[in-house]
Rosetta silent file (secondary structure, phi, psi, omega in degrees, C-alpha in Angstrom):
SEQUENCE: MPRETRTRRLARPAPGSTAGEAGTAPRPLASLLANGRKATDLLPHLHQHALDATGGVCSLLFQQNPRNGMLQATSGFGLDELRTDPWVPSADEAALVVSAFERRAPTLVADADRQMPDLSARLNTPATLLLPLMRDEERVGLLAVGFVSPPPTSHFPGDAAEAADAFVIALELIQLRGREELLRDVRAL
SCORE:     score description
SCORE:     0.000 S_00000001
   1 L     0.000  118.005  170.751  -15.723  -23.144   -7.279 S_00000001
   2 L   -74.688  159.760 -174.063  -15.657  -20.135   -5.315 S_00000001
   3 L  -121.983   97.647 -137.982  -12.103  -19.094   -4.304 S_00000001
   4 L   -80.822  137.258 -179.118  -11.144  -17.895   -0.698 S_00000001
   5 L  -117.101   17.817  173.926   -9.828  -14.632   -0.783 S_00000001
   6 E  -109.816  151.180 -173.207   -8.382  -14.002    2.793 S_00000001
   7 E  -129.613  122.571  170.082   -4.676  -14.691    3.355 S_00000001
   8 L   -58.943 -165.455 -142.687   -2.911  -14.656    7.230 S_00000001
   9 L  -120.520  150.538  155.011   -0.053  -12.548    8.188 S_00000001
  10 L  -105.228  119.371 -162.540    3.135  -13.910    8.317 S_00000001
  11 L   -90.898  -39.379 -169.682    4.420  -12.683   12.074 S_00000001
  12 L   -76.420 -171.410 -164.054    8.359  -12.841   10.999 S_00000001
  13 L   -75.194  148.478 -150.684   10.505  -10.025    9.788 S_00000001
  14 L   -85.111  150.713  178.172   10.570   -9.048    6.243 S_00000001
  15 L   -59.140  116.545 -146.551   13.631  -10.530    4.367 S_00000001
  16 L    36.585   64.924  159.394   16.607   -8.413    5.757 S_00000001
  17 L   -56.849  161.348  127.746   15.207   -6.979    7.922 S_00000001
  18 L   -62.426  -39.917  178.932   16.882   -5.387   11.258 S_00000001
  19 L   -15.229  122.301 -174.282   14.238   -6.463   13.439 S_00000001
  20 L    72.451  -28.632  128.257   15.276   -7.558   16.535 S_00000001
  21 L    45.418   67.771 -158.826   18.502   -6.524   15.898 S_00000001
  22 L   -94.744  147.835  159.574   20.433   -4.943   18.569 S_00000001
  23 L    59.483   46.237 -168.429   22.699   -1.730   17.451 S_00000001
  24 L  -142.062  109.131  153.364   21.709   -2.430   13.415 S_00000001
  25 L   -73.371  134.958 -178.037   20.015    0.791   11.671 S_00000001
  26 L   -59.675  164.163  114.182   17.622   -0.375    8.974 S_00000001
  27 L    34.347   79.035  157.259   18.360    0.291    5.608 S_00000001
  28 L   -38.814  151.713  175.254   17.611    3.695    3.207 S_00000001
  29 L   -75.768   13.382 -127.410   14.760    3.192    1.356 S_00000001
  30 L  -139.514  -48.081  162.784   17.280    4.731   -1.771 S_00000001
  31 H   -46.898  -41.508 -150.726   19.063    1.376   -0.920 S_00000001
  32 H   -79.577 -113.126 -172.009   15.811   -0.907   -0.410 S_00000001
  33 H    25.659  -75.960 -167.453   14.992    0.422   -3.951 S_00000001
  34 H   -48.904  -71.578  156.624   18.286   -0.264   -5.634 S_00000001
  35 H   -55.715  -24.843 -165.409   18.639   -3.747   -4.582 S_00000001
  36 L   -87.333  160.941 -167.092   15.761   -5.369   -3.687 S_00000001
  37 L  -110.813  -31.882 -178.783   14.536   -7.316   -6.802 S_00000001
  38 L  -140.494  172.712 -129.503   10.813   -8.371   -5.848 S_00000001
  39 L  -100.748   29.382  150.084    7.982   -6.685   -4.385 S_00000001
  40 L  -102.631  -23.886  161.833    8.596   -9.217   -0.610 S_00000001
  41 L   -70.509   -0.277 -166.913   11.989   -7.221   -0.841 S_00000001
  42 L  -137.541  -71.147 -158.112   10.683   -3.490   -0.832 S_00000001
  43 L   -42.712  -41.832 -164.046    7.013   -3.831    0.287 S_00000001
  44 L   -85.122  -12.478  161.077    6.980   -4.921    4.013 S_00000001
  45 H   -76.039  -59.306  167.109    9.902   -2.030    4.478 S_00000001
  46 H   -14.630 -109.738 -148.508    7.281    0.695    2.322 S_00000001
  47 H   -32.018  -47.671  179.986    4.875   -0.261    4.911 S_00000001
  48 H   -71.361  -39.781 -178.003    6.935   -0.062    8.360 S_00000001
  49 H   -32.281  -58.691 -165.768    8.485    3.529    6.421 S_00000001
  50 H   -70.638  -28.623  175.018    4.885    4.732    6.157 S_00000001
  51 H   -63.881  -28.956  171.340    3.976    3.427    9.580 S_00000001
  52 L   -90.837   13.962 -158.516    6.693    5.564   11.247 S_00000001
  53 L  -130.989   29.926  178.996    6.181    8.819    9.108 S_00000001
  54 L  -140.368  -63.008  178.975    2.520    8.306   10.312 S_00000001
  55 L   104.066   -0.498 -167.522    1.990    7.337   13.417 S_00000001
  56 L   -75.903  160.489  163.892   -0.082    4.650   11.978 S_00000001
  57 L   -98.947  -33.514  140.722   -0.905    0.738   13.032 S_00000001
  58 L  -149.686 -177.230 -172.209   -0.746   -0.936    9.872 S_00000001
  59 E  -145.919  139.900 -174.787   -1.277   -0.267    6.473 S_00000001
  60 E  -105.739  105.048  163.001   -3.199   -1.701    3.392 S_00000001
  61 E  -109.496  135.321  151.297   -2.153   -1.233   -0.373 S_00000001
  62 E  -109.146  145.778 -171.252   -4.269   -1.307   -3.345 S_00000001
  63 E  -118.713  150.842 -178.945   -3.036   -0.944   -6.437 S_00000001
  64 E   -51.961   98.225  178.100   -5.007    0.255   -9.853 S_00000001
  65 E   -82.918  116.973  148.845   -6.385   -2.679  -11.842 S_00000001
  66 L     4.610  -72.487  173.368   -6.241   -1.647  -15.200 S_00000001
  67 L   -90.870  -75.188  172.720   -8.830   -3.157  -16.674 S_00000001
  68 L   -30.357  -64.788  179.523  -11.193   -2.613  -14.443 S_00000001
  69 E    99.398  -47.277  149.885  -10.064    0.759  -12.707 S_00000001
  70 E    11.222  139.216 -170.535  -11.084   -1.110   -9.200 S_00000001
  71 E   -89.571  138.975  169.461   -8.762   -0.584   -6.300 S_00000001
  72 E  -130.702  136.299 -142.242   -7.220   -4.089   -5.368 S_00000001
  73 E  -108.313  148.293 -157.147   -5.688   -4.759   -2.317 S_00000001
  74 E  -114.083  -24.406  171.168   -2.072   -6.197   -2.909 S_00000001
  75 E  -148.674  157.907  177.106   -0.179   -5.895    0.053 S_00000001
  76 E  -160.261  171.814 -177.387   -0.594   -5.092    4.104 S_00000001
  77 E  -173.876  129.404 -169.993    1.333   -5.330    6.983 S_00000001
  78 L    83.942   29.908 -175.682   -0.060   -4.967   11.027 S_00000001
  79 L  -109.964  127.047  178.274   -2.757   -6.463    9.436 S_00000001
  80 L   -67.335 -125.036  176.144   -4.590  -10.130   11.195 S_00000001
  81 L   -42.620  155.321  170.606   -5.558  -10.794    7.490 S_00000001
  82 E  -129.228  113.632 -166.015   -5.221   -9.496    4.177 S_00000001
  83 E   -80.637  131.104  158.740   -8.778   -9.897    2.270 S_00000001
  84 L   -86.259    1.211  174.546   -7.472   -9.998   -1.560 S_00000001
  85 L   -44.683 -173.652   83.533  -10.686   -9.314   -3.145 S_00000001
  86 L    48.566 -114.777  -25.284  -11.442   -5.991   -4.873 S_00000001
  87 L   -32.970  104.979 -179.740  -12.361   -3.339   -3.322 S_00000001
  88 L  -124.282  111.064  166.249  -15.614   -1.684   -4.175 S_00000001
  89 L   -94.801 -177.191  162.635  -16.439    0.751   -1.969 S_00000001
  90 L  -109.877  178.682 -163.643  -19.818    2.850   -1.690 S_00000001
  91 H   -22.217  -83.516 -178.536  -20.824    5.994   -3.185 S_00000001
  92 H   -31.718  -49.358 -169.225  -19.573    7.692    0.264 S_00000001
  93 H   -66.370  -48.742 -142.239  -16.174    5.579    0.820 S_00000001
  94 H   -68.018   -4.458  -80.059  -15.957    6.333   -3.127 S_00000001
  95 H  -170.313  -75.921 -171.030  -16.420   10.026   -2.648 S_00000001
  96 H   -67.101  -20.242  163.623  -13.833   10.302   -0.223 S_00000001
  97 H   -57.140  -52.589 -166.175  -11.259    8.493   -2.222 S_00000001
  98 H   -82.905   43.578   94.940  -11.690   10.681   -5.297 S_00000001
  99 H   -37.946  -40.822 -142.875  -10.955   14.072   -2.793 S_00000001
 100 H   -96.872  -56.250  169.636   -8.339   12.301   -1.821 S_00000001
 101 L   -61.243  -23.520 -166.192   -6.586   11.701   -5.572 S_00000001
 102 L  -104.718  -17.548  135.372   -7.804   14.806   -6.596 S_00000001
 103 L   -63.689   17.799 -163.732   -5.951   17.044   -3.775 S_00000001
 104 L    23.561   39.928 -134.768   -2.937   14.848   -4.069 S_00000001
 105 L   174.040  129.724  174.757   -2.273   14.867   -0.310 S_00000001
 106 L   -20.993   97.560  133.844   -2.453   12.675    2.763 S_00000001
 107 E  -129.613  163.625 -167.813   -6.294   12.531    3.989 S_00000001
 108 E  -119.327  156.391 -163.794   -7.605   11.463    7.155 S_00000001
 109 E  -101.103   99.492 -179.945  -10.674   10.136    7.916 S_00000001
 110 L   -47.598  -34.603  176.777  -11.129   10.473   11.550 S_00000001
 111 L   -67.830   -4.709 -150.816  -14.628    8.747   11.357 S_00000001
 112 L   -38.829  -25.025  169.488  -13.540    5.648    9.134 S_00000001
 113 L   -58.462  -46.805 -151.906  -15.962    3.179   10.960 S_00000001
 114 L   -97.241  -19.808 -145.769  -18.833    4.972    9.915 S_00000001
 115 L   -87.210  -48.048 -156.138  -17.333    7.177    6.746 S_00000001
 116 L  -158.139   69.606 -174.780  -15.717    4.002    5.054 S_00000001
 117 H   -60.446  -52.993 -179.137  -17.282    1.277    7.108 S_00000001
 118 H   -13.938  -78.759  140.322  -15.746   -0.885    4.743 S_00000001
 119 H   -13.723  -60.043 -161.516  -12.252    0.500    4.897 S_00000001
 120 H   -81.853  -17.896 -165.514  -12.134    0.329    8.675 S_00000001
 121 H   -86.190  -34.082  165.328  -13.219   -3.359    8.736 S_00000001
 122 L   -43.837  -22.889 -139.635   -9.802   -4.357    6.480 S_00000001
 123 L  -116.883  -23.161 -161.861   -7.816   -2.472    8.526 S_00000001
 124 L    35.798   87.474  172.942   -9.765   -3.300   11.768 S_00000001
 125 L   169.869  136.342 -167.695   -9.251    0.751   13.398 S_00000001
 126 L   -69.369  -23.838 -174.974  -11.657    3.222   13.634 S_00000001
 127 E  -126.329  164.768 -175.277   -9.521    6.065   11.980 S_00000001
 128 E  -146.116  153.516  109.168   -7.805    5.745    8.307 S_00000001
 129 E   -43.397   48.870 -162.621   -5.206    7.433    6.454 S_00000001
 130 E   -44.103  110.520  154.329   -5.800    8.159    2.727 S_00000001
 131 E  -112.456   98.468  160.629   -2.171    8.381    0.307 S_00000001
 132 E   -34.480  125.178 -177.545   -3.039    8.680   -3.021 S_00000001
 133 E  -103.701   99.560 -168.053   -0.357    6.723   -4.736 S_00000001
 134 E  -128.516  100.001 -178.838   -0.165    8.960   -8.400 S_00000001
 135 E   -75.310  110.303 -160.074    2.364    8.957  -11.498 S_00000001
 136 L    45.812  -93.925  161.506    1.467   12.174  -12.873 S_00000001
 137 L  -112.796   41.700 -165.004   -2.004   12.306  -13.392 S_00000001
 138 E   -98.798  123.439  161.227   -1.980    8.208  -13.453 S_00000001
 139 E   -78.999   78.731  178.379   -3.737    6.673  -10.465 S_00000001
 140 E   -61.523  -20.606 -172.436   -1.277    4.119   -9.573 S_00000001
 141 E   131.175  163.901  165.020   -3.297    2.764   -6.126 S_00000001
 142 E  -120.040  128.731  166.224   -3.660    3.775   -2.498 S_00000001
 143 E   -88.658  140.960  176.435   -2.453    3.434    0.688 S_00000001
 144 E  -124.627  117.132 -113.590   -4.388    3.247    3.478 S_00000001
 145 E  -129.714  102.898  158.403   -2.767    4.024    6.658 S_00000001
 146 L  -112.370  166.040 -176.783   -4.957    2.818   10.290 S_00000001
 147 E  -124.951  142.403  150.392   -5.176    4.396   13.611 S_00000001
 148 L   -37.374  -77.331  150.408   -6.261    3.329   16.813 S_00000001
 149 L  -126.943  152.187 -150.399   -7.495    6.589   17.367 S_00000001
 150 L   -47.613  134.121  170.175   -7.415    9.770   15.167 S_00000001
 151 L   -63.075  119.240  179.290   -3.725   11.881   15.010 S_00000001
 152 L   -49.662   -6.888  128.352   -4.483   14.623   17.161 S_00000001
 153 L   -88.942  142.698  159.872   -4.029   16.475   13.353 S_00000001
 154 L   -97.560   36.315 -179.152   -5.287   16.284   10.033 S_00000001
 155 L  -102.084  157.959  165.142   -1.814   17.668    8.810 S_00000001
 156 L  -136.321  155.307  178.874    0.766   15.207    8.098 S_00000001
 157 L  -103.552  171.629 -158.305    3.858   16.080    7.591 S_00000001
 158 L   -40.223  -29.550 -148.026    5.877   15.671    3.980 S_00000001
 159 H   -64.914   -0.527  174.518    7.460   11.959    5.063 S_00000001
 160 H  -102.011  -11.877  135.808    4.001   10.901    4.594 S_00000001
 161 H   -25.493  -77.708 -168.944    3.739   12.194    1.273 S_00000001
 162 H   -42.606  -49.445 -160.068    7.580   10.908    0.699 S_00000001
 163 H   -44.247  -71.636 -177.349    5.758    7.721    1.912 S_00000001
 164 H   -79.824   13.220  153.766    3.677    7.493   -0.597 S_00000001
 165 L  -125.969   51.425  113.570    6.061    7.798   -3.521 S_00000001
 166 L   -67.824 -101.487  172.587    8.160    5.418   -2.197 S_00000001
 167 H   -13.178  -21.135 -172.562    5.384    2.703   -2.806 S_00000001
 168 H   -93.497  -52.849  171.164    4.979    4.681   -6.381 S_00000001
 169 H   -62.372  -28.992 -177.310    8.273    4.271   -7.338 S_00000001
 170 H   -84.152  -13.612 -155.049    9.004    0.580   -5.630 S_00000001
 171 H  -102.805  -17.628  157.956    5.941   -0.585   -7.390 S_00000001
 172 H   -43.208  -34.086 -154.304    7.486    1.263  -10.938 S_00000001
 173 H  -101.138  -25.930  155.613   10.803   -0.758  -10.533 S_00000001
 174 H   -86.535  -17.112  167.809    8.815   -3.958  -10.145 S_00000001
 175 H   -92.335  -54.920  178.900    6.806   -4.229  -12.970 S_00000001
 176 H   -49.314    5.566  177.543    9.845   -2.615  -14.722 S_00000001
 177 H   -94.242  -62.945 -169.747   11.922   -5.784  -13.252 S_00000001
 178 H   -38.792  -76.158  173.005    9.268   -8.116  -13.967 S_00000001
 179 H  -125.743   52.613  143.026    9.816   -7.392  -17.180 S_00000001
 180 H   -89.771    9.251  164.935   13.036   -7.502  -18.005 S_00000001
 181 H   -88.952  -10.896 -171.377   13.532  -10.639  -16.615 S_00000001
 182 H   -96.460    4.443  150.054   10.645  -12.219  -18.802 S_00000001
 183 H   -76.213   -6.112  163.720   12.172  -10.759  -22.025 S_00000001
 184 H   -85.740   -9.660  167.726   15.346  -12.253  -20.792 S_00000001
 185 H   -62.013  -51.150 -179.994   13.437  -15.393  -20.271 S_00000001
 186 H   -81.536   -0.619  169.598   12.011  -15.077  -23.843 S_00000001
 187 H   -75.283  -37.151  179.738   15.397  -14.328  -25.274 S_00000001
 188 H   -77.300  -12.424 -174.780   16.706  -17.701  -24.209 S_00000001
 189 L   -74.979    0.000    0.000   14.090  -19.528  -25.528 S_00000001
């Protein structure tokens, strides 16, 4: 039986978000990471931080599947829909992704609708910034930030790399907290 791989975006603010509240500042990332228990507590804020740092309009988080090495879409922000099927990039798309990981730096693809058509379609934007997510030499995933028009420069401030690092930390914390919860449940049996 075929499984639907598209989900609709929720339009409401994230829990704990200060969106719409006049006069309140968003919580610092360190506080969010320290107190967020679940992915749904953290990821919307991290996506927004990445958009603020880069000037993008939407973002898509891919996590590396350790079993098959594929990039799996797991979270998005500012998208009309989130396709959760694995992303199987074409040879040209894969070369750009490999280059971003080798450089360990944000990589702007100004003509993404031509150079990375599948990713461009997922983001529904003609330009994309690839942010490799790495822990030491291990590929954790990839954050793709979409742009309506390419930014005027291909050199992004350290904030873009810092936003990527925040995703790596959050994914690690979510995984560790999940293991901790599982161990607690097993001990309770």
